[in-house]
Structure formats: structure tokens, C-alpha cells
Coordinates of C-alpha atoms in Angstrom, one line a residue:
X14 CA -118.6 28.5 21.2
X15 CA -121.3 26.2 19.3
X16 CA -120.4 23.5 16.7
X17 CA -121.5 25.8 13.8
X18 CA -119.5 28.7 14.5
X19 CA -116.4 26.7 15.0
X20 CA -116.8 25.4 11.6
X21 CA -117.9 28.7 10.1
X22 CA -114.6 29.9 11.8
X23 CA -112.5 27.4 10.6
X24 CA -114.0 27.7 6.8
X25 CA -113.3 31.7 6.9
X26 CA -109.8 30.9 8.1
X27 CA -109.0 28.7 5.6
X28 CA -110.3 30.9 3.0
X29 CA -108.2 34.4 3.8
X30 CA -105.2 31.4 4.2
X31 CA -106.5 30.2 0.2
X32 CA -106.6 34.2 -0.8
X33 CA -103.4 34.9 1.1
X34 CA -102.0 32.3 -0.5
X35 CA -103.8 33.2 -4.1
X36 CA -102.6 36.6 -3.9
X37 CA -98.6 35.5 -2.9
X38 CA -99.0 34.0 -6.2
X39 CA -99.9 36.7 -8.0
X40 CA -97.5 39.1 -6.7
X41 CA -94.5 36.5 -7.1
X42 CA -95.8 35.9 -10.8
X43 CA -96.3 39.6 -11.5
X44 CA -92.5 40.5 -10.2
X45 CA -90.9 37.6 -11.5
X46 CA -92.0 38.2 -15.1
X47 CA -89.7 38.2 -17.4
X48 CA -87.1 37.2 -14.9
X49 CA -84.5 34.2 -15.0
X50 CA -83.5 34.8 -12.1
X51 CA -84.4 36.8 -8.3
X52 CA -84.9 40.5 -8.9
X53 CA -81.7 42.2 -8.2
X54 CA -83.2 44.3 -5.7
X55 CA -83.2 41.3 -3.2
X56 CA -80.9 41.7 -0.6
X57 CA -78.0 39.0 -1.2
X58 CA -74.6 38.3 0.1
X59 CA -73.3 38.5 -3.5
X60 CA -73.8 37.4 -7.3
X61 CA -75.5 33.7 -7.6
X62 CA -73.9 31.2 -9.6
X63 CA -75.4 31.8 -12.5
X64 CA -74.5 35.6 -12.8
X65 CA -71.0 34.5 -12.2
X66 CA -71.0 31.6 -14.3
X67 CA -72.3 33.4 -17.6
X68 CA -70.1 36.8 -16.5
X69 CA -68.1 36.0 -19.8
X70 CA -71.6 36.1 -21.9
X71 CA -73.0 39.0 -20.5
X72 CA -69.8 40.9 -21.0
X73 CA -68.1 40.0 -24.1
X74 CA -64.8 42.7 -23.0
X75 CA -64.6 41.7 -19.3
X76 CA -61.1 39.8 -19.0
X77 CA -62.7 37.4 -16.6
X78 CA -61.9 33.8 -17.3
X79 CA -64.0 31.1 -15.7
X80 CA -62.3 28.1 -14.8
X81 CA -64.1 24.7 -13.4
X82 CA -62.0 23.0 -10.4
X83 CA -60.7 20.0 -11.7
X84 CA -58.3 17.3 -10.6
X85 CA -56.0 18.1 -13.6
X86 CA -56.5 22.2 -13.2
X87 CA -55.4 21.5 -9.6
X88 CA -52.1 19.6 -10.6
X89 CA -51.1 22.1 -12.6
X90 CA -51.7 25.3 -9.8
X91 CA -49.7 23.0 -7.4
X92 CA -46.9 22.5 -9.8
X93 CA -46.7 26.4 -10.6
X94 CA -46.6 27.3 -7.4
X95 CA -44.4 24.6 -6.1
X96 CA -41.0 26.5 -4.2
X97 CA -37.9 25.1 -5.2
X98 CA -36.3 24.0 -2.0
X99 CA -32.4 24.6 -1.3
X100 CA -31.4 21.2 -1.4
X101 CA -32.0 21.2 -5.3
X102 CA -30.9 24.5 -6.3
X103 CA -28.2 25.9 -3.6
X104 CA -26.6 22.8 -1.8
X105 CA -22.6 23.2 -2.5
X106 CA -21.4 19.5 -2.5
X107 CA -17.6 21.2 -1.8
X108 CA -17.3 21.7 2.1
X109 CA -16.2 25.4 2.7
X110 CA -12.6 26.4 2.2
X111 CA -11.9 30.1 4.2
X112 CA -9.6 31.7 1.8
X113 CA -8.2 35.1 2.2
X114 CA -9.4 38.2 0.4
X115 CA -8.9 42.0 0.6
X116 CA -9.7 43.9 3.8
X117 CA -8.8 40.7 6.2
X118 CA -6.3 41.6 8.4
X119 CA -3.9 38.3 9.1
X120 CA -0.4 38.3 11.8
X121 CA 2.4 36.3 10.0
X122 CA 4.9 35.1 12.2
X123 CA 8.5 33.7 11.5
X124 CA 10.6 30.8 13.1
X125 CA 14.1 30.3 12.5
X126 CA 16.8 27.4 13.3
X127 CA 19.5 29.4 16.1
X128 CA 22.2 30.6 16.0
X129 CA 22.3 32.3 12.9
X130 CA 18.8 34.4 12.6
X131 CA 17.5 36.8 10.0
X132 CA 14.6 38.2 12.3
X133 CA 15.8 39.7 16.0
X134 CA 18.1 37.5 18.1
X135 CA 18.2 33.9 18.9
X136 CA 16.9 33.3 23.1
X137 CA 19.3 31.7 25.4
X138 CA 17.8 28.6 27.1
X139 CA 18.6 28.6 30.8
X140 CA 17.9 25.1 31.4
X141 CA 20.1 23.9 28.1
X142 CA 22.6 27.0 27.9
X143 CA 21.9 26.6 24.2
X144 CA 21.0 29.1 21.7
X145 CA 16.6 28.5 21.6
X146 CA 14.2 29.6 18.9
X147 CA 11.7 32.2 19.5
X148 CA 9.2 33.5 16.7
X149 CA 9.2 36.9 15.0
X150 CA 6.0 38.4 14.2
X151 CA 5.6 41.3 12.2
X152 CA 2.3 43.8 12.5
X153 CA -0.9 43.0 11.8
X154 CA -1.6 44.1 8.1
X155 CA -5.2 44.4 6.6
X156 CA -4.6 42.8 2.7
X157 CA -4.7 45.7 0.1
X158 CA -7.8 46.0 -2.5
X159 CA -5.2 43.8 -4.7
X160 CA -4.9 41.2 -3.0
X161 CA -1.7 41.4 -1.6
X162 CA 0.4 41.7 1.7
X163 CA 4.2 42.9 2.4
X164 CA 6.6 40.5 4.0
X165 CA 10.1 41.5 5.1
X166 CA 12.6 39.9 2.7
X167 CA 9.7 38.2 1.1
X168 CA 8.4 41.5 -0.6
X169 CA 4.9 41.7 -2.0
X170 CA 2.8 38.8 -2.1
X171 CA -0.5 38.2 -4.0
X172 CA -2.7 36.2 -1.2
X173 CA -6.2 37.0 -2.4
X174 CA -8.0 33.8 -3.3
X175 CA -5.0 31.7 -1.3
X176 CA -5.6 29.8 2.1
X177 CA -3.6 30.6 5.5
X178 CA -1.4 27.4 4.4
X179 CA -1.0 28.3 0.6
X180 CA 0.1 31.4 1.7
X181 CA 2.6 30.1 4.9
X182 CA 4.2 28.2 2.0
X183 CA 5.0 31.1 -0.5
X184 CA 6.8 32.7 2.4
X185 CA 8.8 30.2 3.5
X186 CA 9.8 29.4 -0.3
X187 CA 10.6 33.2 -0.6
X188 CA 12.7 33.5 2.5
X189 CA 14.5 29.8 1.8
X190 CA 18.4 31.1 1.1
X191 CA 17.8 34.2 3.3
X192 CA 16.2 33.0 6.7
X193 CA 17.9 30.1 8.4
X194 CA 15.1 27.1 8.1
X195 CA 12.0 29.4 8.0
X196 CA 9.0 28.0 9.3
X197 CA 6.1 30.3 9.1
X198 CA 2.9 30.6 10.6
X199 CA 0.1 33.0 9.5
X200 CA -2.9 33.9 11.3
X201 CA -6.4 36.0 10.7
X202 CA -6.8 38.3 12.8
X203 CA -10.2 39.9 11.8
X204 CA -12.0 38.2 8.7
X205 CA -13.8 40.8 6.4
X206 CA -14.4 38.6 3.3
X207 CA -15.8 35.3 4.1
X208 CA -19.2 36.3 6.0
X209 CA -22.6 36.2 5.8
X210 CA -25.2 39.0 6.1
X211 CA -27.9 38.1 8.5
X212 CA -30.8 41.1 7.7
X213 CA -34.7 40.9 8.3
X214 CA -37.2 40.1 11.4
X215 CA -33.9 39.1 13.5
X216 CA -33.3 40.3 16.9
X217 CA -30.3 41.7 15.7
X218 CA -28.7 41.7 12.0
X219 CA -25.3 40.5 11.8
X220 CA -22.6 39.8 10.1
X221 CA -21.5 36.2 10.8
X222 CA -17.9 34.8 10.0
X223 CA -17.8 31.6 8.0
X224 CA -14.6 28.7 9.6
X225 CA -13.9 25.2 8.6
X226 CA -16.7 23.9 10.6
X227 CA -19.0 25.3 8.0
X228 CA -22.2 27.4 9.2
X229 CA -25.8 26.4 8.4
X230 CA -28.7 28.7 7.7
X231 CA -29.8 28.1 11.3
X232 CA -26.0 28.6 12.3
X233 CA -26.4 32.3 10.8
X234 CA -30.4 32.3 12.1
X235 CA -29.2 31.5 15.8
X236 CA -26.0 34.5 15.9
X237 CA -28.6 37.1 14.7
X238 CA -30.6 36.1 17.6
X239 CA -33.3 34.3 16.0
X240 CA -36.4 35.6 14.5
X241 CA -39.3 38.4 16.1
X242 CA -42.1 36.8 14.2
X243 CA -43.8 33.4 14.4
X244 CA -41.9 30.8 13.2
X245 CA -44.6 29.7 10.9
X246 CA -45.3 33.2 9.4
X247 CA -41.6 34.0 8.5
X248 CA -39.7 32.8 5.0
X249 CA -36.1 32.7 5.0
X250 CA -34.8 34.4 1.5
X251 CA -30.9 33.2 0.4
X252 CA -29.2 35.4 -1.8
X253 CA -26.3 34.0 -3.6
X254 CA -24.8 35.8 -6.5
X255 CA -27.4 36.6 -8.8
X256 CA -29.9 33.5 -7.4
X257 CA -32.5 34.5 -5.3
X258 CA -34.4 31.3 -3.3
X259 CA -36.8 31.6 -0.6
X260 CA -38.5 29.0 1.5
X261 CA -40.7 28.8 4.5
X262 CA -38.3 28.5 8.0
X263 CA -41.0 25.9 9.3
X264 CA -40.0 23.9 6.1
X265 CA -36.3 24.7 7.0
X266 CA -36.7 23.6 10.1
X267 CA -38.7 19.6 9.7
X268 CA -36.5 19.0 6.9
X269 CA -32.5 18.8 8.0
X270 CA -31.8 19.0 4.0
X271 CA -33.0 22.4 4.1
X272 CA -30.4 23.9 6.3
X273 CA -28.1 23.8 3.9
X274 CA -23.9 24.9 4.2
X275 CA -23.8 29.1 3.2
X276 CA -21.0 30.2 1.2
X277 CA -19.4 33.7 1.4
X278 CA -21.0 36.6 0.7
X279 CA -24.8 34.9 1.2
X280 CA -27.1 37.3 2.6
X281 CA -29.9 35.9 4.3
X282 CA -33.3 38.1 5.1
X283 CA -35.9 36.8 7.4
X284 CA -38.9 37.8 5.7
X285 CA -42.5 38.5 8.2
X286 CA -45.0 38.5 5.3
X287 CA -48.9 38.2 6.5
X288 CA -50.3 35.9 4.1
X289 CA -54.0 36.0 3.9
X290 CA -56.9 35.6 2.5
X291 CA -60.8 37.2 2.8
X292 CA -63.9 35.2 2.9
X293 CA -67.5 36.5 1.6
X294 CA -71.1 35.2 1.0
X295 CA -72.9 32.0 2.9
X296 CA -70.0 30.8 5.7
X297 CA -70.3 31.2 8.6
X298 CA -68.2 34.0 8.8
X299 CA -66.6 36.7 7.0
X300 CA -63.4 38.3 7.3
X301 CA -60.4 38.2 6.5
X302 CA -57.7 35.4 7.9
X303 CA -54.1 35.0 8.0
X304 CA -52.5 31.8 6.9
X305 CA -49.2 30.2 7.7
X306 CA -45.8 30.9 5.4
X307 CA -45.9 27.3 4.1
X308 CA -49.3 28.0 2.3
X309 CA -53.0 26.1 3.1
X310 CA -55.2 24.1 0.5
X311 CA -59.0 25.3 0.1
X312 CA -59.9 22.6 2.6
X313 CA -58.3 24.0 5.3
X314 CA -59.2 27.5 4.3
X315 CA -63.1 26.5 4.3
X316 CA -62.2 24.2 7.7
X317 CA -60.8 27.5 8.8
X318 CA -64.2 30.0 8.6
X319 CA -66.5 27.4 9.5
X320 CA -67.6 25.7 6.4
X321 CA -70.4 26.9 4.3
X322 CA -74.1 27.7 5.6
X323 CA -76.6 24.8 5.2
X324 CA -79.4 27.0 4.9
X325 CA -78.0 29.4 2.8
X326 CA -75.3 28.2 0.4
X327 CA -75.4 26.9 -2.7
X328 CA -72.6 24.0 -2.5
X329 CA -72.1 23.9 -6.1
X330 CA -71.1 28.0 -6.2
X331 CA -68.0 28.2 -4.1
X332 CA -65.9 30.5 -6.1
X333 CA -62.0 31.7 -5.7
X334 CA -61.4 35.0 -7.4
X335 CA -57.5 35.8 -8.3
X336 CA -55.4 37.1 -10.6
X337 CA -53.4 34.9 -11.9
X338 CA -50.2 34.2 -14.3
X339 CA -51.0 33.6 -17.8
X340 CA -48.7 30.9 -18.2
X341 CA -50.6 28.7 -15.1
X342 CA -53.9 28.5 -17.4
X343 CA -54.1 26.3 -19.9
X344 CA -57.0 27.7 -22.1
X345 CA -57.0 27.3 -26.3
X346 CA -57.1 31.0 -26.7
X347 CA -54.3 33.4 -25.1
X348 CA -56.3 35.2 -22.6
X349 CA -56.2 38.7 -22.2
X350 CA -54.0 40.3 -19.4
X351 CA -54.2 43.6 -16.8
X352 CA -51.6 46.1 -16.8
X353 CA -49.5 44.3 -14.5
X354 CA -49.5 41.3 -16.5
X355 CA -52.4 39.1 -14.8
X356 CA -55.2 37.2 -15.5
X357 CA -58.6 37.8 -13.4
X358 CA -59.9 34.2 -13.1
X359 CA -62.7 32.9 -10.7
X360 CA -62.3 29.2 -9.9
X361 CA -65.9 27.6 -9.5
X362 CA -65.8 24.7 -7.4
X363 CA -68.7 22.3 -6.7
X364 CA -69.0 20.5 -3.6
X365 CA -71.9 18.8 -4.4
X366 CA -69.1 16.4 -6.4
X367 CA -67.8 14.2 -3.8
X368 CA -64.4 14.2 -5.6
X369 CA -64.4 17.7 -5.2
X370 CA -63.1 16.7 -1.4
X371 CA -60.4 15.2 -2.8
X372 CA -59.1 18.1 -5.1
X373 CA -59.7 20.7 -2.3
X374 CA -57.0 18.9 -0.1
X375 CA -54.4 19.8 -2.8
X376 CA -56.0 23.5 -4.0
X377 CA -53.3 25.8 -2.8
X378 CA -55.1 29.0 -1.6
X379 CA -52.9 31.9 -2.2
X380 CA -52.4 35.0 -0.8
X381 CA -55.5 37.9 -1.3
X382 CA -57.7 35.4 -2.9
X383 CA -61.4 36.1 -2.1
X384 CA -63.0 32.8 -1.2
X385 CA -66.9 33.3 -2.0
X386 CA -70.1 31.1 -1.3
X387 CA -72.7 32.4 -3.2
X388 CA -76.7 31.8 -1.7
X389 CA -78.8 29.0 -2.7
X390 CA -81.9 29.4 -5.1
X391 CA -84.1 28.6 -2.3
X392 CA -82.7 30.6 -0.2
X393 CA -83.5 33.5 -2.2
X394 CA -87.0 32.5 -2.6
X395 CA -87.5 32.3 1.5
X396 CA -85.9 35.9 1.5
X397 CA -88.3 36.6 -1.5
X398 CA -91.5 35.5 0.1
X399 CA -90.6 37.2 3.3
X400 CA -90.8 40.3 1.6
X401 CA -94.3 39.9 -0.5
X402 CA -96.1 37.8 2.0
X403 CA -96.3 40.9 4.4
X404 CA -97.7 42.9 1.5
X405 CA -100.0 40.2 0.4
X406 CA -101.7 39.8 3.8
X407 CA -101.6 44.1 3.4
X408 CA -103.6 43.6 0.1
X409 CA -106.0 41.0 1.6
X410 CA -106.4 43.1 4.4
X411 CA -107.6 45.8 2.1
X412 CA -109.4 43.5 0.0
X413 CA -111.8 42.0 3.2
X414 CA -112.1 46.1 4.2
X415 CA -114.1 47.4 1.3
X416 CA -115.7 44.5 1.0

């Protein structure tokens, strides 16, 4: 090819590239009129930042509140969401005392001084030829919904609410001047009051006798065979009376404090809840992901699904939608609540703030939030001009043909 008609070449190609170029322009101008923003016709993970930003604007009765991620807005999240452990609100300073109710069944036995016996016969001693002392006990007797047990020559006793020994000593003060110096011994059989109810993700549920060496949750945990489920996904729930205190059994377990002394009547339930939450928009991936019992911050969740796309996201629109308790937000005006009670909040958070970092380590991420990364301006021009540039070389195309 000669000199000429390489630069004749070179000149047409960088015309059609000036007209291409000329006529992109046009296009883009022509659709974008009028527009603040990308047509909403162009694909897109989700809303930008500015559609959710001004959501409250552009509908003055949607109950959406939009809060900005702040070192004092996470504070406050922490603090409501902050479990109270057992060690504050259960711990029983008293160690535990077995004392006898209605339905245990307790053996009462009866010593006496020979010769003279109020209970069977005095034993002969071979080895002394002297009169020995051998015990009387009376049938087993399950203690009646009042409280009380029969005794031969002692008559009705109340021993609800009384210990083995308390109640050793009423008989032997009731039998004084009738049995010839008493000494009484009484023993449970089969204890029905002083338990704990072991119920849940357990290998087995159970009902676990309290003694004087004084059971701990894991003590209950361990006779019920220990849990089915992760350790890390399960939460121990203690019911005691009307209180009602759960806490994670990984937090149970790295903190001795935690495995506090039960009490009678606590009913403990292993609880398998799949915490999780679902990620949407420019990260590297999108699904949904289980979390451990014991809770994650947004740093770990956006550790967890890869961090956000370079080429895609817009770093200052990561966005947590939840609803959320009224009395966590601190807004001037009383917001407006669902049905239920809640508050539909989106939490923007900007990364492009590098103390942004430092809040996200202390964010709680709770579970169902949706964690979303909405695309960056530039971004959705790329995807813009890959659309129009095909039908601006179409147009050119056209043009140089009826030329």
C-alpha cells in the first residue's frame, strides 16, 4: 500500500471514530435529558445511593427512616442490643441448700439405747452377750401435696421447706419421753422437687437432681448429653421463675462466670437458632450467610462475602436495611411504626471515611438484615455506553450507506 493511501486510510478512520464518537454524544444527551440520574431502564443490581438517600423526599408516607453510620449511632445499637449475662442478673450468692418438698419419697430410720426399745427388739451381741442396738426403719413414704409425712409415735409432721437434718430433729424431739434415746436418721430415696429440666437441641432431655455439691449449667448441659448443634450456633435460655435470660453457650463456655450454680426448678433449653443475614448489590457475592450465636460486626460480615467490587461499588452507598425498635433511634420526631411495632430503617454507611473502619468493627449485624452495596456512577455510565455505542456505530453505519 503507498504512502497516500495509508494516510487517506488513517484520515477516514479517524473520521467514522470523530462521528462515532459525535453521534454517542448525541444519543447519551438525547436520553439523558431531563434526567438526574441513569434511566431506570438500565440494568442495575439495585437503587443508587441517591434513590435511597432521598427515599424519604420522594415519598412523604413511606415509614423509611434514613440513618447515617456514626460513632455515636453505633454506641447506642451496641448498648441496645447488649445481652445481660448470668453473672449480673441470675448468680445466687447463697450455695444450694436440698430441702424437701411434696412428692420426694425419703426412708426414716430409728435408733434406740437397749434394753428397753420402742421399735422391734433389741439384738443380742454374740461377741459381748450384751443387749446391741439395731435401727428400725419404717417404709418409704412419698411426702403428701402438704407437705407432710407420718411417723410412728411422732404422728404427722410438716417437712416441706425443711432439710433431712431439720427434719431428723423434729423426730427425735417428738419421740424424746417415748423411745429410749432416739437417734434418727432420714434419707431421700427419690428426689422429685429439687431438679432441673434440661429441654432443647440435647441428646437427650432430662431431668437432673440438684445435691450439696451444687450443679452448673454445664453440670445440667453434660447429663442431657450435650448439645446436637454447633457449639457456636446454640444459645442456652435459663428460666427461673418469671425471669427469662439467654446467652450464647460459646460465651458460657470462655467465661467460667457464666456457668453459674442452678436453683430448683430452672429449666434450661438449648436453643439451635440459624442467625443470618443476606447480601445484595456490588460484593462479590450474593447470598445469604449464617453467622455465629454470639453475633458479628459489619466488618466481619463484609470480610465474610468478599468485600465490595472495585469496579462496581460505590463505597460511600453500603446500606443495612432492618426493622428496628423505636426506642434504639434517637430521632427528634417519634417515628412512625409497622403493625408489629418496628421501625424500617436503612443504615447508610460510607467507606470512603476512613473512620468508618473503625465504627464497622463495633456495628452489630443482626439477624435478616439485608447488607446492600449499591453500583458506582461510573459504573452505570460503562453499562450505559455499552448499550448506545452499538447503536451509534448502527446509526453511523446507516449514515456512510446512503451516503
Amino acid at each position: 500500500m503507498a504512502i497516500g493511501e495509508e494516510k487517506v486510510l488513517a484520515t477516514t478512520t479517524c473520521c467514522r471514530a470523530s462521528r462515532v464518537l459525535t453521534v454517542s454524544a448525541g444519543v447519551a444527551a438525547a436520553l439523558l435529558a431531563g434526567c438526574s440520574t441513569f434511566p431506570d431502564w438500565l440494568p442495575s443490581t439495585g437503587p443508587s445511593r441517591q434513590q435511597v438517600i432521598e427515599v424519604q423526599e420522594r415519598q412523604p408516607d413511606s415509614l423509611i427512616q434514613v440513618v447515617g453510620v456514626t460513632d455515636r449511632v453505633a454506641r447506642r445499637l451496641v448498648a441496645s442490643q447488649q445481652q445481660q449475662l448470668f453473672s449480673q442478673v441470675l448468680a445466687s450468692k447463697a450455695p444450694f441448700s436440698y430441702t424437701i418438698g411434696p412428692g420426694d419419697v425419703l426412708e426414716v430410720s430409728v435408733w434406740e439405747a437397749p434394753p428397753a426399745v420402742l421399735f422391734g427388739a433389741p439384738a443380742l451381741d454374740p461377741r459381748a452377750g450384751v443387749a446391741a442396738a439395731r435401727p428400725t426403719a419404717f417404709p418409704e413414704q412419698m411426702v403428701s401435696s402438704e407437705g407432710t409425712l407420718n411417723i410412728p409415735f411422732a404422728g404427722s409432721l410438716q417437712v416441706a421447706g425443711k432439710t433431712p437434718q431439720q427434719v431428723e430433729n423434729e423426730v427425735v424431739r417428738r419421740l424424746a419421753g417415748k423411745a429410749n434415746q432416739p437417734q434418727v436418721l432420714v434419707r431421700v430415696i427419690r428426689n422429685a422437687t429439687s431438679n432441673v429440666t434440661v429441654v432443647g437441641e440435647v441428646a437427650a432431655s432430662t431431668r437432673m437432681p440438684l445435691t450439696a455439691r451444687g450443679e452448673r449449667l454445664l453440670d445440667a448441659l453434660a447429663a442431657a448429653g450435650g448439645v446436637r448443634q454447633p457449639v457456636g450456633k446454640v444459645t442456652l435460655q435459663l428460666t427461673r421463675g418469671e425471669q427469662v435470660h439467654a446467652l450464647a453457650l460459646d460465651t458460657i463456655i470462655r467465661d467460667p462466670k457464666q456457668n453459674i450454680a442452678l436453683q430448683p426448678g430452672d429449666v434450661v433449653t438449648a436453643l439451635f437458632q440459624p442467625l443470618s443475614f443476606i447480601v445484595l448489590g456490588a460484593t462479590a457475592k450474593n447470598e445469604e450467610l449464617n453467622f455465629e450465636a454470639q453475633g458479628i460486626t459489619l466488618a466481619q460480615a463484609l470480610a465474610r462475602v468478599g468485600g465490595v467490587q472495585d469496579r462496581l461499588a460505590d463505597a460511600r452507598a453500603v446500606f443495612i436495611f432492618r426493622f428496628e425498635d423505636p426506642a434504639v433511634l434517637d430521632l427528634p420526631v417519634p417515628p412512625r411504626t409497622t403493625p408489629e411495632g418496628k421501625v424500617p430503617v436503612v443504615y447508610e454507611v460510607n467507606l470512603k471515611n476512613p473512620e468508618t473502619f473503625f465504627v464497622a468493627q463495633g456495628f452489630p449485624v443482626l439477624n435478616r438484615d439485608v447488607l446492600y452495596v449499591a453500583n458506582s456512577p461510573g459504573a452505570e455510565l460503562q453499562k450505559f455506553l455499552g448499550i448506545i455505542m452499538p447503536a451509534a456505530y448502527s446509526v453511523l453505519n446507516t449514515y456512510n450507506v446512503t451516503k
